[in-house]
PDB file of C-alpha atoms in Angstrom:
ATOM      1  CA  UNK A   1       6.340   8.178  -5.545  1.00 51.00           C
ATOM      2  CA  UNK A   2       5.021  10.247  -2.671  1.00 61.00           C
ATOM      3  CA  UNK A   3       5.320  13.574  -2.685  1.00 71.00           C
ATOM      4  CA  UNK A   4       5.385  14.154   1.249  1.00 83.00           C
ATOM      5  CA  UNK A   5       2.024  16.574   0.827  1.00 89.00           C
ATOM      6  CA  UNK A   6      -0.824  15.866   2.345  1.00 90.00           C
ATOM      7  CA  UNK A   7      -3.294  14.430   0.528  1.00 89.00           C
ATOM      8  CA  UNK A   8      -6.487  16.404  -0.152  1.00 85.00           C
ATOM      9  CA  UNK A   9      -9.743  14.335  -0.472  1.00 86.00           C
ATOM     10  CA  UNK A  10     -13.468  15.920  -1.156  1.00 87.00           C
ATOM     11  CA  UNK A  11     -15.632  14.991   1.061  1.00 82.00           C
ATOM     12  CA  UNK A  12     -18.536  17.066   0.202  1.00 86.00           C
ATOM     13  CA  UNK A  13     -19.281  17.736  -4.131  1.00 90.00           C
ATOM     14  CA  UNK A  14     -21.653  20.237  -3.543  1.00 94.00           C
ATOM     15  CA  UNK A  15     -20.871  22.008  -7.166  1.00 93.00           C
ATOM     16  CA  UNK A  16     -21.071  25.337  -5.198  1.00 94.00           C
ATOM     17  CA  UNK A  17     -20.718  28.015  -7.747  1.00 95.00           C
ATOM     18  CA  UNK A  18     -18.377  30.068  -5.288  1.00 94.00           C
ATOM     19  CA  UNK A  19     -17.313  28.107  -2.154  1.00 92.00           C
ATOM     20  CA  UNK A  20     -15.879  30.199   1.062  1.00 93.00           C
ATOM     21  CA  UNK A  21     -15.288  30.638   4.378  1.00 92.00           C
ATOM     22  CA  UNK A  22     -14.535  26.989   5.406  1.00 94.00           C
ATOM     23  CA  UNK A  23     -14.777  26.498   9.165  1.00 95.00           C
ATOM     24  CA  UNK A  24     -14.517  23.576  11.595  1.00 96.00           C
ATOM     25  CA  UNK A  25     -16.351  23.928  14.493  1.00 95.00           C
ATOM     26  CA  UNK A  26     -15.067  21.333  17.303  1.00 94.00           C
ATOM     27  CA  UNK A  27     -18.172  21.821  19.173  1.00 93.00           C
ATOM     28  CA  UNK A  28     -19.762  19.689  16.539  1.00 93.00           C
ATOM     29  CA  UNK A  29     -16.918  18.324  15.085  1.00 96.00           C
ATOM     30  CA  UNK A  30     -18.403  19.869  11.765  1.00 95.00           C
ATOM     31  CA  UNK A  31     -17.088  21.599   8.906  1.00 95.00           C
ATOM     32  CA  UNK A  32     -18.953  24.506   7.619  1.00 96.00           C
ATOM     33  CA  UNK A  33     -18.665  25.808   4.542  1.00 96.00           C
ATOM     34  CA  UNK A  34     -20.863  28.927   2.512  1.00 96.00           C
ATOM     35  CA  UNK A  35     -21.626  29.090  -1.021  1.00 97.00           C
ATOM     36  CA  UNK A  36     -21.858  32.895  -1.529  1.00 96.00           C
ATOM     37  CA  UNK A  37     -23.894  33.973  -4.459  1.00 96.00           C
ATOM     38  CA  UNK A  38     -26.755  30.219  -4.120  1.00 97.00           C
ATOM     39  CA  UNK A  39     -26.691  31.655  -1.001  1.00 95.00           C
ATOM     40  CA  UNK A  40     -26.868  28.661   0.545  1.00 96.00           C
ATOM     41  CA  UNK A  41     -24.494  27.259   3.709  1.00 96.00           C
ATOM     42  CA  UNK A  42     -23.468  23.906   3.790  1.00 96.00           C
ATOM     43  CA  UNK A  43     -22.403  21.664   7.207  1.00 96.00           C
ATOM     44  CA  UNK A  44     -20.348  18.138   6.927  1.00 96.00           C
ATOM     45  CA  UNK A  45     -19.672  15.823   9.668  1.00 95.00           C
ATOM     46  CA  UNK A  46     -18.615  11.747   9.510  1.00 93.00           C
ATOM     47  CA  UNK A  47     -21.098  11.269  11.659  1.00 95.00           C
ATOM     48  CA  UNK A  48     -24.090  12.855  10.090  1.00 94.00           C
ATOM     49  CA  UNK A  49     -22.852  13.259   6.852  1.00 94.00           C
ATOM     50  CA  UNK A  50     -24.126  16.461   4.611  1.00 96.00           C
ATOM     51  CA  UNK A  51     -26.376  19.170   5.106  1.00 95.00           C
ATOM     52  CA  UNK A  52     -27.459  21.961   3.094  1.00 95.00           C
ATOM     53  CA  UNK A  53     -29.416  24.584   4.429  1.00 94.00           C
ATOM     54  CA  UNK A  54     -30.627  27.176   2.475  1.00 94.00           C
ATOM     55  CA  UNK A  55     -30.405  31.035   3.286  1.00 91.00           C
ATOM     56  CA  UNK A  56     -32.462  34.105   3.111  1.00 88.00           C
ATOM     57  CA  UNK A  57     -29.403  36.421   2.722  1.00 88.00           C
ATOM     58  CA  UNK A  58     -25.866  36.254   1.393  1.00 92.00           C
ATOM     59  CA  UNK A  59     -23.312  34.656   3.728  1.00 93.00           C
ATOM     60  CA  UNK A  60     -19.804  35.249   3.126  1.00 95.00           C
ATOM     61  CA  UNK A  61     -18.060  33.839   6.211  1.00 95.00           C
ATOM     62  CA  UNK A  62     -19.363  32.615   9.654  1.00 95.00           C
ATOM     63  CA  UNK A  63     -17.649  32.207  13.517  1.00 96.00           C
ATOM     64  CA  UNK A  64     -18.508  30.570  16.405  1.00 95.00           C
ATOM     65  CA  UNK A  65     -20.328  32.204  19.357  1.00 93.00           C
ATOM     66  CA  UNK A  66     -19.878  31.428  22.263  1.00 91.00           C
ATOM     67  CA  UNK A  67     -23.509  31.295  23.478  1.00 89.00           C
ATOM     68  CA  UNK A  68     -24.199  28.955  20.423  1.00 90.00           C
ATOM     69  CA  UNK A  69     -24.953  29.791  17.168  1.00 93.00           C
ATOM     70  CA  UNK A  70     -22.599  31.323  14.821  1.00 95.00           C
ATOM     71  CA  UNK A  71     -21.969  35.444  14.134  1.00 96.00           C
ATOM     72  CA  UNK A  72     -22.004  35.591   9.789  1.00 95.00           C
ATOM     73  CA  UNK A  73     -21.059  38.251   7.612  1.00 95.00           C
ATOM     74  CA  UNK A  74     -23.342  38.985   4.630  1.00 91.00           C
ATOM     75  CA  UNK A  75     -23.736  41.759   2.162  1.00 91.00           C
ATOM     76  CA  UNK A  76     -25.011  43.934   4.198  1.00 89.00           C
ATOM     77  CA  UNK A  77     -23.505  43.466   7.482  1.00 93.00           C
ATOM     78  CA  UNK A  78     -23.359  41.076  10.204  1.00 95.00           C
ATOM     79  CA  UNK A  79     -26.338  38.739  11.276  1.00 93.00           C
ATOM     80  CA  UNK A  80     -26.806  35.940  14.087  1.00 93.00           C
ATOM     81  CA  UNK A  81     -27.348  33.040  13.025  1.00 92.00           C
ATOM     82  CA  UNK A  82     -29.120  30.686  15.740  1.00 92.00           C
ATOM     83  CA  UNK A  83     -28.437  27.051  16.112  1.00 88.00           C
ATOM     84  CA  UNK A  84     -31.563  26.346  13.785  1.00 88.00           C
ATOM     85  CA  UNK A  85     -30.115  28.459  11.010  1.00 87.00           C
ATOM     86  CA  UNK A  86     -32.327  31.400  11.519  1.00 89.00           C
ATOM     87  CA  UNK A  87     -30.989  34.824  10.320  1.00 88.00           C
ATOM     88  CA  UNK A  88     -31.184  37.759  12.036  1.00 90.00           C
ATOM     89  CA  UNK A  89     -29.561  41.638  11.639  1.00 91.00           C
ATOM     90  CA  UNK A  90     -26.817  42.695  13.969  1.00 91.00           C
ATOM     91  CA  UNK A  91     -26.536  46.432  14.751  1.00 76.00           C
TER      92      UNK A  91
END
């Protein structure tokens, strides 16, 4: 019987040990996701499937800016991250 919920499907089973800050970005039509403590930040699209890229600092959440790239927030403050992935301090 349906329930008249949504249904939820995974489409990534990365077996992050704390997944967070999930973000589509409809510039790439990508979801991006962060697993805090692996340190690692994750991107899923249908058309190019998964990527993991790993980080040099924690990442707790990430936005869009608008000159590319995304602005993260990490343990100890806020970093750029360029369209490569490339950390970098804020501030």
């Amino acid at each position: 019987m349906p329930s008249g919920r949504p249904e939820m499907i995974c489409v990534a089973d990365v077996a992050a040990t704390l997944g967070e800050g999930p973000l589509w970005d409809s510039r790439q039509s990508a979801l991006f996701f962060v697993d805090i403590p692996e340190r690692r930040l994750f991107r899923h699209s249908s058309a190019d499937g998964l990527r993991t890229i790993a980080l040099a600092d924690h990442l707790c959440s990430i936005v869009p800016r608008a000159s590319g790239g995304f602005i993260g927030a990490g343990y100890h403050g806020f970093l750029g991250i360029d369209p490569d992935f490339a950390l970098h301090p804020l501030g």
